[in-house]
PDB file of C-alpha atoms in Angstrom:
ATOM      1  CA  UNK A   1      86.386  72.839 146.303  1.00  0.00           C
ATOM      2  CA  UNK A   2      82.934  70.957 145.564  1.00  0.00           C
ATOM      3  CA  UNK A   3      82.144  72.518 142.207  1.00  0.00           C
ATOM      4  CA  UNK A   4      79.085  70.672 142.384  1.00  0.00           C
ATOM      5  CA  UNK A   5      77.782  72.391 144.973  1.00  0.00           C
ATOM      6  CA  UNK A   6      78.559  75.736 143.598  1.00  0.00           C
ATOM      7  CA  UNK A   7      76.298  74.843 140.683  1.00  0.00           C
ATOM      8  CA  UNK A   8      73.491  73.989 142.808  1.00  0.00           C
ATOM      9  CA  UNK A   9      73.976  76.816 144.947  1.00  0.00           C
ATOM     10  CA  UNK A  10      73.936  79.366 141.328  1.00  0.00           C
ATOM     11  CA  UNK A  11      70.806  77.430 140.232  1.00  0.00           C
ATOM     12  CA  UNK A  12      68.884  77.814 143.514  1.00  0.00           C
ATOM     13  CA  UNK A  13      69.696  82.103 143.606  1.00  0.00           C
ATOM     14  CA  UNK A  14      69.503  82.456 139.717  1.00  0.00           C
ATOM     15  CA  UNK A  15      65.782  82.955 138.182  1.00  0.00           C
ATOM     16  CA  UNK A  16      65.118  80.692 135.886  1.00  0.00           C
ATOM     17  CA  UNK A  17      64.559  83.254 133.176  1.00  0.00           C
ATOM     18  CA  UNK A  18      67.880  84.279 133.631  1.00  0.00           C
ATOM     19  CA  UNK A  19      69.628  81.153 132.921  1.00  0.00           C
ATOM     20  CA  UNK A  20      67.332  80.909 129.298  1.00  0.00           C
ATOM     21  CA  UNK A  21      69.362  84.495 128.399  1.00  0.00           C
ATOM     22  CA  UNK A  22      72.691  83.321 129.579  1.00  0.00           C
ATOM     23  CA  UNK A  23      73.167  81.135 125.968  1.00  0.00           C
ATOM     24  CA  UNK A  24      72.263  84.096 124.341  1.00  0.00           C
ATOM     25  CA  UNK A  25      74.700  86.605 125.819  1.00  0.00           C
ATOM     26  CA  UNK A  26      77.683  83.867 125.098  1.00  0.00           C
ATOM     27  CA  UNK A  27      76.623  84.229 121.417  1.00  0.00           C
ATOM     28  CA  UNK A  28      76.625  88.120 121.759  1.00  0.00           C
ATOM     29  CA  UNK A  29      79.636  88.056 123.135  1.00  0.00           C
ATOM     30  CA  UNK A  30      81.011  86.031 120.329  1.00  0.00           C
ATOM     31  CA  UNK A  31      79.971  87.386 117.406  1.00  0.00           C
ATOM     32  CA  UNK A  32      81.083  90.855 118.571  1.00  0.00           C
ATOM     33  CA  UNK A  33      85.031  89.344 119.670  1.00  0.00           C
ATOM     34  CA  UNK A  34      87.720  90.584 117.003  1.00  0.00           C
ATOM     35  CA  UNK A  35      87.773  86.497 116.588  1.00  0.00           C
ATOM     36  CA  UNK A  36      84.606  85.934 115.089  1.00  0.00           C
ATOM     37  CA  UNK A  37      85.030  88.873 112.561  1.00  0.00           C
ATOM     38  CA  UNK A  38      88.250  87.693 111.328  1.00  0.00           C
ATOM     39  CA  UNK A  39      86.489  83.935 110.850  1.00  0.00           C
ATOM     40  CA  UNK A  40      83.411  85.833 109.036  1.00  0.00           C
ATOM     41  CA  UNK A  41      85.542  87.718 106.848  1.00  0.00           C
ATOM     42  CA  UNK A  42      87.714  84.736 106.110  1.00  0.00           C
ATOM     43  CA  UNK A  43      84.396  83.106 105.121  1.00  0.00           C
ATOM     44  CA  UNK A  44      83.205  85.960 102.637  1.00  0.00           C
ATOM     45  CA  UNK A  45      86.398  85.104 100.902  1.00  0.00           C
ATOM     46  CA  UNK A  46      86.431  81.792 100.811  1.00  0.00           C
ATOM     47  CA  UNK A  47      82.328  81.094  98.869  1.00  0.00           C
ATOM     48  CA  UNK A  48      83.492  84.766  96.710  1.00  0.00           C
ATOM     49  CA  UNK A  49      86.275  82.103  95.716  1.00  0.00           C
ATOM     50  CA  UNK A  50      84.255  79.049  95.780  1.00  0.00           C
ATOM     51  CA  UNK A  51      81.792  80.944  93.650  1.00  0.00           C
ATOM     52  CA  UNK A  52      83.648  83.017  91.418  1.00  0.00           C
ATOM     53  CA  UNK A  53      86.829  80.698  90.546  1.00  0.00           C
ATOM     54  CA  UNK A  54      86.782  78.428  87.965  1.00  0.00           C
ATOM     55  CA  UNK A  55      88.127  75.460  90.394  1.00  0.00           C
ATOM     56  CA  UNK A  56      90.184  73.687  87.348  1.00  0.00           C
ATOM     57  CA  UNK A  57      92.186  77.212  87.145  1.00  0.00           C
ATOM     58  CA  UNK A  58      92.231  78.382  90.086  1.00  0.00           C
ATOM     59  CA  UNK A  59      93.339  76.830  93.319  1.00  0.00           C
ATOM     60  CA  UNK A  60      92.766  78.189  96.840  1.00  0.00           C
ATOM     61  CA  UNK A  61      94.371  77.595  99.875  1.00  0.00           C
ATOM     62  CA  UNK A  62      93.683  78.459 103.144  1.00  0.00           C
ATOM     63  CA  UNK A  63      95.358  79.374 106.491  1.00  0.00           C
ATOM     64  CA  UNK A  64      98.614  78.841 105.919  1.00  0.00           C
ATOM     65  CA  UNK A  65     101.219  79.263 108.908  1.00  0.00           C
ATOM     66  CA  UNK A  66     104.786  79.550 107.333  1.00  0.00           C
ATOM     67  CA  UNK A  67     107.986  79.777 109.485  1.00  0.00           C
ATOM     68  CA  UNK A  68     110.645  82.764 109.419  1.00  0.00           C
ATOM     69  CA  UNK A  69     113.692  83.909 110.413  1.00  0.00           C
ATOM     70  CA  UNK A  70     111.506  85.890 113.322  1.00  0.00           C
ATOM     71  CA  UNK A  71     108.995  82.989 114.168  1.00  0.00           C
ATOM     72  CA  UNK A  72     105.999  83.003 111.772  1.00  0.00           C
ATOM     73  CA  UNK A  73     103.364  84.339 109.495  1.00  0.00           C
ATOM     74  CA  UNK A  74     100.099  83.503 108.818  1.00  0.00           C
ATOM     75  CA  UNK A  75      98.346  84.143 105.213  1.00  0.00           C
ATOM     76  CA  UNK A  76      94.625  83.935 105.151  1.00  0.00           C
ATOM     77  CA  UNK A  77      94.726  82.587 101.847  1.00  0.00           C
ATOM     78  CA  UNK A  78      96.557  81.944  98.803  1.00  0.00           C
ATOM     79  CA  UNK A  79      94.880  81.236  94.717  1.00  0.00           C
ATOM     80  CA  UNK A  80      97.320  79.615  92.823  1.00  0.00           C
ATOM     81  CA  UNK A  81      96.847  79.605  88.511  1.00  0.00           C
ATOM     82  CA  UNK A  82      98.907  79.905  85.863  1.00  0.00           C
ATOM     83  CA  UNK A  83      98.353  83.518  85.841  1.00  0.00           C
ATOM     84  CA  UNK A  84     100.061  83.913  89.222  1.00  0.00           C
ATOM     85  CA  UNK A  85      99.939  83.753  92.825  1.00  0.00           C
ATOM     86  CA  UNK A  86      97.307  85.901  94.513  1.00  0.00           C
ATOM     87  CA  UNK A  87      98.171  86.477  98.273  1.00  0.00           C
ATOM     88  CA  UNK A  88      95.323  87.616 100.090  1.00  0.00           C
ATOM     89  CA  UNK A  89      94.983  89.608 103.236  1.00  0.00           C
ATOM     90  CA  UNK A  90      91.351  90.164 104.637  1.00  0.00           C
ATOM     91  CA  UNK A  91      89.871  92.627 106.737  1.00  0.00           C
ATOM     92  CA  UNK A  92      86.760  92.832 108.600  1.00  0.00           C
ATOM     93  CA  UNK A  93      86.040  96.210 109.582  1.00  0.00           C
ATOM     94  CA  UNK A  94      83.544  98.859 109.371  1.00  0.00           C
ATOM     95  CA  UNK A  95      83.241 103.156 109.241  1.00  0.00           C
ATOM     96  CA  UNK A  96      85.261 104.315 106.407  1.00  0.00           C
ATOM     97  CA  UNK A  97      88.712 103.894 105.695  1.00  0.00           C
ATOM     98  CA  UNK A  98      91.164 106.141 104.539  1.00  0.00           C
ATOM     99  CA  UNK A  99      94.497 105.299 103.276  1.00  0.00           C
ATOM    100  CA  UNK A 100      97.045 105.440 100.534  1.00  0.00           C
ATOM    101  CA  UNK A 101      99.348 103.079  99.222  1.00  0.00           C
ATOM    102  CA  UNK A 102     102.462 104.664 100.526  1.00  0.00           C
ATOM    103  CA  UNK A 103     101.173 105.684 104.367  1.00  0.00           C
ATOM    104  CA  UNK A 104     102.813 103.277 106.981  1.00  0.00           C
ATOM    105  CA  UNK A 105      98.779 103.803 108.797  1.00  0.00           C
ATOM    106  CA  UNK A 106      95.631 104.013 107.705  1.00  0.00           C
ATOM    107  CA  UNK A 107      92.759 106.115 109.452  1.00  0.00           C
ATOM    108  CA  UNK A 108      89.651 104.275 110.456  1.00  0.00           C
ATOM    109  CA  UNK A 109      86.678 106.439 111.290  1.00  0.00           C
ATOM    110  CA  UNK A 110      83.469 105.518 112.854  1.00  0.00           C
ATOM    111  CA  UNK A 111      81.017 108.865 113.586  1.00  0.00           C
ATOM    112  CA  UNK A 112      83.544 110.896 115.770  1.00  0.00           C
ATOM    113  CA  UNK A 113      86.140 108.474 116.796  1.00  0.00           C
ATOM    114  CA  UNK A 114      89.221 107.230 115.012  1.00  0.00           C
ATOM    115  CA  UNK A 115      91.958 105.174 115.437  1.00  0.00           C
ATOM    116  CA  UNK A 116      94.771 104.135 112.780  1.00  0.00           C
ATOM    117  CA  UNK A 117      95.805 100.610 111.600  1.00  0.00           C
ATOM    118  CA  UNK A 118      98.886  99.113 110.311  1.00  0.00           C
ATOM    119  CA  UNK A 119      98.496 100.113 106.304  1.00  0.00           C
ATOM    120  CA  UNK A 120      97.294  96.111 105.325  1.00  0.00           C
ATOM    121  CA  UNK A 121      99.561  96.682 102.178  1.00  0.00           C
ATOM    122  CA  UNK A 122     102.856  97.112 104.279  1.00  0.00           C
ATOM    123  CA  UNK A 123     101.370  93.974 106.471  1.00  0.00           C
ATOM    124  CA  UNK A 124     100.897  91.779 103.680  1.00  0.00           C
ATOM    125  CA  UNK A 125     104.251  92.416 101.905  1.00  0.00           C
ATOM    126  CA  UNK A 126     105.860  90.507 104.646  1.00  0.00           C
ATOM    127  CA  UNK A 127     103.437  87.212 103.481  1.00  0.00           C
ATOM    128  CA  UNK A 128     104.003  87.815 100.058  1.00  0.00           C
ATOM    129  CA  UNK A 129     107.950  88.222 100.654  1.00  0.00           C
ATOM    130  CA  UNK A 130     108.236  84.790 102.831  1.00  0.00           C
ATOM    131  CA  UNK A 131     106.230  83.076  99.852  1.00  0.00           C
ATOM    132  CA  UNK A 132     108.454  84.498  97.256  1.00  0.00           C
ATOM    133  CA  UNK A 133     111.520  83.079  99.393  1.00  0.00           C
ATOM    134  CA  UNK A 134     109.860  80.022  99.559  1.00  0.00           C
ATOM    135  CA  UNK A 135     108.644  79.032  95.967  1.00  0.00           C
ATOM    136  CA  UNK A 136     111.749  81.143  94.787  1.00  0.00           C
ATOM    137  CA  UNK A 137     108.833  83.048  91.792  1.00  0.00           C
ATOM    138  CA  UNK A 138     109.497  86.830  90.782  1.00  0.00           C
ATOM    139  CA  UNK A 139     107.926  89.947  91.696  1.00  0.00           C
ATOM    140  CA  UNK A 140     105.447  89.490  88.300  1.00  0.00           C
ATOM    141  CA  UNK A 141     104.535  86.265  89.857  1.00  0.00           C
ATOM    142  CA  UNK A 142     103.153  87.027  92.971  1.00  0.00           C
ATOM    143  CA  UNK A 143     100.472  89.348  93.756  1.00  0.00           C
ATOM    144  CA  UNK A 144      99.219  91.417  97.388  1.00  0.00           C
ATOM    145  CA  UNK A 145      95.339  91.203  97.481  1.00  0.00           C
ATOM    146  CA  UNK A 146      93.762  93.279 100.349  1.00  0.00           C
ATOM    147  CA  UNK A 147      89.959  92.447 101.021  1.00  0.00           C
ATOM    148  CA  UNK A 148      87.762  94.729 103.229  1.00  0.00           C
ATOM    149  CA  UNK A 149      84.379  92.951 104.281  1.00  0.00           C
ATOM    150  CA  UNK A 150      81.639  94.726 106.332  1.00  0.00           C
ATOM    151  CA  UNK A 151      80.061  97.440 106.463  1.00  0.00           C
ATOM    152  CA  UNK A 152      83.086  99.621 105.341  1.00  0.00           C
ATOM    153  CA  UNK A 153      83.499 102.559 103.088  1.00  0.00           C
ATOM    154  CA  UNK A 154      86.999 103.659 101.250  1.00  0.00           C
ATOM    155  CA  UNK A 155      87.068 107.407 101.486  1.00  0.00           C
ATOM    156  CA  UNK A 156      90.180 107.872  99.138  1.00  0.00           C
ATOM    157  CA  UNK A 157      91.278 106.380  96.207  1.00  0.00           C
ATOM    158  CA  UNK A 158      92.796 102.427  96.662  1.00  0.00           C
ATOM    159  CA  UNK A 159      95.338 100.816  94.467  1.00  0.00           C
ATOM    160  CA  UNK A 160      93.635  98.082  92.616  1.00  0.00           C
ATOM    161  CA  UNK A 161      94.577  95.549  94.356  1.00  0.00           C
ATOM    162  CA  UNK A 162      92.475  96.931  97.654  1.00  0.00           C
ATOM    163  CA  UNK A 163      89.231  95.816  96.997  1.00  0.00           C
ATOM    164  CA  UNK A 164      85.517  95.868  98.968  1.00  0.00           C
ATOM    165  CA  UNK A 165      84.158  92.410  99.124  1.00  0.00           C
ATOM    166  CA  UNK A 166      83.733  90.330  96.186  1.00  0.00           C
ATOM    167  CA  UNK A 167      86.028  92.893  94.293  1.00  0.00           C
ATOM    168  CA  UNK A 168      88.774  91.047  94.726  1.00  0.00           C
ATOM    169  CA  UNK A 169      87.553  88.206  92.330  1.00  0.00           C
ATOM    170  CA  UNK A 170      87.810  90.640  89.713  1.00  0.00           C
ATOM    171  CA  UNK A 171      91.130  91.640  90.226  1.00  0.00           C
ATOM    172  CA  UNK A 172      92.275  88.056  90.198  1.00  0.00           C
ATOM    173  CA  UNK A 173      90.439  87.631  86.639  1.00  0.00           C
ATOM    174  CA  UNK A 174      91.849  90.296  85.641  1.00  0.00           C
ATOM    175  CA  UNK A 175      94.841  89.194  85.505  1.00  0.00           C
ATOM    176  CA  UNK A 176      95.316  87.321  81.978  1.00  0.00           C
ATOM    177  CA  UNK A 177      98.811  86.832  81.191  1.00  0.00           C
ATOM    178  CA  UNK A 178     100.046  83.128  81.855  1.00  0.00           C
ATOM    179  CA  UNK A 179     103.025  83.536  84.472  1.00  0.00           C
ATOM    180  CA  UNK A 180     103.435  79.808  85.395  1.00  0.00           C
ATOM    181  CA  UNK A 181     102.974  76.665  83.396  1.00  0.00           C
ATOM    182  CA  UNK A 182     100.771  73.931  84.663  1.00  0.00           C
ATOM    183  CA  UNK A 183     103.478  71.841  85.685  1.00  0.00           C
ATOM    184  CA  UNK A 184     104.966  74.878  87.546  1.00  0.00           C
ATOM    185  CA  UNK A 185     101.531  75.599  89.411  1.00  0.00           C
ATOM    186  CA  UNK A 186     101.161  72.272  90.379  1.00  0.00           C
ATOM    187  CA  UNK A 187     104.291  71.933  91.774  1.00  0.00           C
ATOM    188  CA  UNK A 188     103.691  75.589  93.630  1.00  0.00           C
ATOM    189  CA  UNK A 189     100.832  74.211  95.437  1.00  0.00           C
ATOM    190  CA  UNK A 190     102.887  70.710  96.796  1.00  0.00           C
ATOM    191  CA  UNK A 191     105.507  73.073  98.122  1.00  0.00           C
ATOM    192  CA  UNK A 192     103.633  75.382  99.726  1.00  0.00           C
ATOM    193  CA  UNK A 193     101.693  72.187 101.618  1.00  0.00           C
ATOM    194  CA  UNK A 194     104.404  70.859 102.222  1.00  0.00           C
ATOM    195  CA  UNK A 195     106.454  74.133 103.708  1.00  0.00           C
ATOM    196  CA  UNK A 196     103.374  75.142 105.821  1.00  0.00           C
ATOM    197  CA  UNK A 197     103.038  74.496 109.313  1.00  0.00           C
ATOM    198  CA  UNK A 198     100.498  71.560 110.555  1.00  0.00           C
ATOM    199  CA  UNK A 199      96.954  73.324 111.473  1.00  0.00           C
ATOM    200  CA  UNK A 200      97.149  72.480 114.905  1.00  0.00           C
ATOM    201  CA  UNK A 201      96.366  74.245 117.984  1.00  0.00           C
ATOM    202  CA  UNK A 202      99.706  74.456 119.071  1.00  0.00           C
ATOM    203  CA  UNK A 203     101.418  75.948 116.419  1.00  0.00           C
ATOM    204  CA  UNK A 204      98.476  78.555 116.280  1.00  0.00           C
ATOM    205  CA  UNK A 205      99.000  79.621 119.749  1.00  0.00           C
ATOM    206  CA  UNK A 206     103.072  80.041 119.545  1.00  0.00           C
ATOM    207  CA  UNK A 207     101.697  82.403 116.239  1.00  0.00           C
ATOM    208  CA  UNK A 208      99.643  84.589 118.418  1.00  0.00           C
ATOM    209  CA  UNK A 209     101.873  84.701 120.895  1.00  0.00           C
ATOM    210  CA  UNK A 210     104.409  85.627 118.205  1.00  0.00           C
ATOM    211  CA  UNK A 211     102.216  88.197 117.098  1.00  0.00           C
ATOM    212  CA  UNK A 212     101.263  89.454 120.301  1.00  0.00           C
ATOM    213  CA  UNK A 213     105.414  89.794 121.212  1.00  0.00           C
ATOM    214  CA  UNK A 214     105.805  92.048 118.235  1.00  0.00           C
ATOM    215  CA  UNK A 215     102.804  94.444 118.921  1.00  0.00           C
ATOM    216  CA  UNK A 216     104.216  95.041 122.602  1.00  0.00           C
ATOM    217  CA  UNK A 217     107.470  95.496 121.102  1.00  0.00           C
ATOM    218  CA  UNK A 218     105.847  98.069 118.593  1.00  0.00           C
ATOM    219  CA  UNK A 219     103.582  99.659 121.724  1.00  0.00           C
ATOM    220  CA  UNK A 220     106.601 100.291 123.592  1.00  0.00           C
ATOM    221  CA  UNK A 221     108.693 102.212 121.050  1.00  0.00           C
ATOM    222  CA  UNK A 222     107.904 106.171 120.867  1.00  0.00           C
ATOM    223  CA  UNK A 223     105.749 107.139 118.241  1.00  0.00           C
ATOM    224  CA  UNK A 224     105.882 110.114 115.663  1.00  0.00           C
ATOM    225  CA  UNK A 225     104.367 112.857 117.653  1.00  0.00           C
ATOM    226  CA  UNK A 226     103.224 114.902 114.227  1.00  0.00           C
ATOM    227  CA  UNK A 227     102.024 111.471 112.242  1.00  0.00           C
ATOM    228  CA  UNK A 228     101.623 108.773 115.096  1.00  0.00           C
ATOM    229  CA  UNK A 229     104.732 106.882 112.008  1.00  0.00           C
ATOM    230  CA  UNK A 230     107.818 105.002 113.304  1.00  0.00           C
ATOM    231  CA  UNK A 231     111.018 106.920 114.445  1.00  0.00           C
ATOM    232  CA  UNK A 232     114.606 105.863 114.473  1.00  0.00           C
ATOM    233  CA  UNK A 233     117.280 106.614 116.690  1.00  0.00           C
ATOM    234  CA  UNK A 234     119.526 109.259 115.725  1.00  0.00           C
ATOM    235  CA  UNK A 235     122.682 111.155 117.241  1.00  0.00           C
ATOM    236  CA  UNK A 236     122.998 115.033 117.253  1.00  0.00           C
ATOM    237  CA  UNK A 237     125.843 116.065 114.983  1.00  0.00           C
ATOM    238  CA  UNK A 238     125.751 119.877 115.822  1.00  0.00           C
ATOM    239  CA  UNK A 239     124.813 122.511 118.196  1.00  0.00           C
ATOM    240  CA  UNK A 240     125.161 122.645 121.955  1.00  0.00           C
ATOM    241  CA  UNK A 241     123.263 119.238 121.944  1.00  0.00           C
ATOM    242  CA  UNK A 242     125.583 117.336 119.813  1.00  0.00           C
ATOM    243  CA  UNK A 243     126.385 113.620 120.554  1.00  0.00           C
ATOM    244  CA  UNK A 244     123.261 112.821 122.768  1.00  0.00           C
ATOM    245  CA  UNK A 245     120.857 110.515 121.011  1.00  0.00           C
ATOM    246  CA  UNK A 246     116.978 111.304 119.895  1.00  0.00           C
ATOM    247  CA  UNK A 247     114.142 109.599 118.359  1.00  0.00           C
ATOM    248  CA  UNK A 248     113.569 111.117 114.869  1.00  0.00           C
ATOM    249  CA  UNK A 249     110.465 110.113 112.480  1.00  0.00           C
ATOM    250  CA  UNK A 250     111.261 107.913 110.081  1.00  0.00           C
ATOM    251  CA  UNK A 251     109.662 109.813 107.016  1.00  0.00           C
ATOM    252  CA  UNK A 252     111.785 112.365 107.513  1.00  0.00           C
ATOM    253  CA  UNK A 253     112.086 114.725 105.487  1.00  0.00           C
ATOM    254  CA  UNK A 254     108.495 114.971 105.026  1.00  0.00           C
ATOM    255  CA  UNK A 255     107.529 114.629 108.823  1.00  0.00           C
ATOM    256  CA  UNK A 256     110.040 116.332 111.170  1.00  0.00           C
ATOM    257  CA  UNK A 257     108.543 114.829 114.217  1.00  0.00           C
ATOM    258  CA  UNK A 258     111.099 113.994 117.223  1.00  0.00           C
ATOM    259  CA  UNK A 259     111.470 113.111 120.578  1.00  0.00           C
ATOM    260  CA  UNK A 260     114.250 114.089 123.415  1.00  0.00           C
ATOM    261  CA  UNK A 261     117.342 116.072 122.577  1.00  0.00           C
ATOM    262  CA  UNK A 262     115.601 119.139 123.576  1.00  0.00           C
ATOM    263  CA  UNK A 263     114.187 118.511 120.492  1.00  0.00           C
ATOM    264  CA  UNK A 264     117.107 120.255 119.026  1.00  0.00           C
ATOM    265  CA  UNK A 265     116.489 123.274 120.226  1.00  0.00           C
TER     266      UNK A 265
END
């Protein structure tokens, strides 16, 4: 195939005009791609740090790809001082957001339409749980930091450690108690460099396809009908349907949502 004369073919039909607005549209396309946000949110994070943290105390690193039993996890970034270890999870999203600490999904709503998202708490316990196992530090060591950036509005009350933008600076200072001697932080930050994944391209793509491999594995598995939750398989123990198998919520017994078995009729 002669590319070449593809091109010249495109440039002959195309008004000129049109290819000046082409450059533009790429960008458009960019900024708006799920991508882009996650980088811009990343970046709010990173200058609040750069900013806001004393640099001799506190010590941020950033993108951090650490294996697991499953494949891997990726922490957006992690402040080590000797008052602990802040793990922080970041999201870039807009609408308001409503949410408690113990819901396994959070609503997001934007004028009419709403969709629910994996409660960034419950998603971040897994990051904080494979750094615990890794720098072998206690629960009072280690704290879960959510950020939300963007235009975003919390329309119920967050724990303290879900803040809005620069909010979660002052979480971090507030936090006053030494947990870890300066020996001990130091030798925190060589392990987790030296535990974490190289930042290449290749070990980012086996993560997203990691990550991609557990959302189709989550897509495919019924959903709460009552709550949208997670449901668990369960066996009929009486009635005329006993011994076939059903899907019941898994917050039962606050949500009695089920699927199959006649639903127990």
């Amino acid at each position: 195939m002669d590319y070449n004369q593809i091109l010249q073919t495109l440039q002959n039909n195309i008004p000129a005009q049109i290819w000046y607005l082409i450059p533009f549209f790429l960008v458009a396309v960019v900024i708006k791609s799920a991508w882009f946000k996650g980088k811009a949110g990343e970046a709010v994070v990173n200058l609040s740090a750069r900013l806001f943290l004393d640099k001799t105390r506190y010590h941020l690193i950033k993108n951090v790809t650490l294996p697991t039993e499953d494949g891997t996890t990726q922490i957006d970034h992690i402040i080590v001082s000797r008052y602990g270890v802040f793990v922080v999870e970041t999201k870039n999203m807009k609408g308001w957001i409503f949410g408690n600490a113990k819901q396994r999904y959070w609503t997001q709503k934007i004028f009419k339409h709403s969709q629910k998202f994996q409660n960034p708490l419950h998603q971040n316990y897994k990051h904080v749980k494979t750094l615990q196992n890794l720098l072998d530090l206690s629960d009072e060591q280690v704290f879960s930091v959510v950020v939300f950036v963007g235009d975003s509005t919390f329309k119920a009350a967050m724990p303290e450690n879900v803040t809005h933008g620069g909010g979660y600076v002052r979480f971090i200072k507030a936090q006053t108690e030494q947990r870890l001697l300066d020996a001990e932080v130091q030798k925190v930050i060589e392990a987790i460099e030296s535990g974490r994944l190289a930042v290449t391209f290749s070990n980012h793509r086996k993560h997203v396809a990691h990550v991609k491999e557990i959302a189709a594995k989550k897509s495919s598995e019924p959903r709460c009908p009552k709550c949208q939750g997670e449901m668990v398989k369960r066996t009929v123990k009486r009635g005329e349907n006993i011994g076939e198998e059903f899907f019941g919520c898994k917050a039962f017994p606050k949500c009695r949502g089920m699927v199959g078995a006649s639903l127990l009729q």
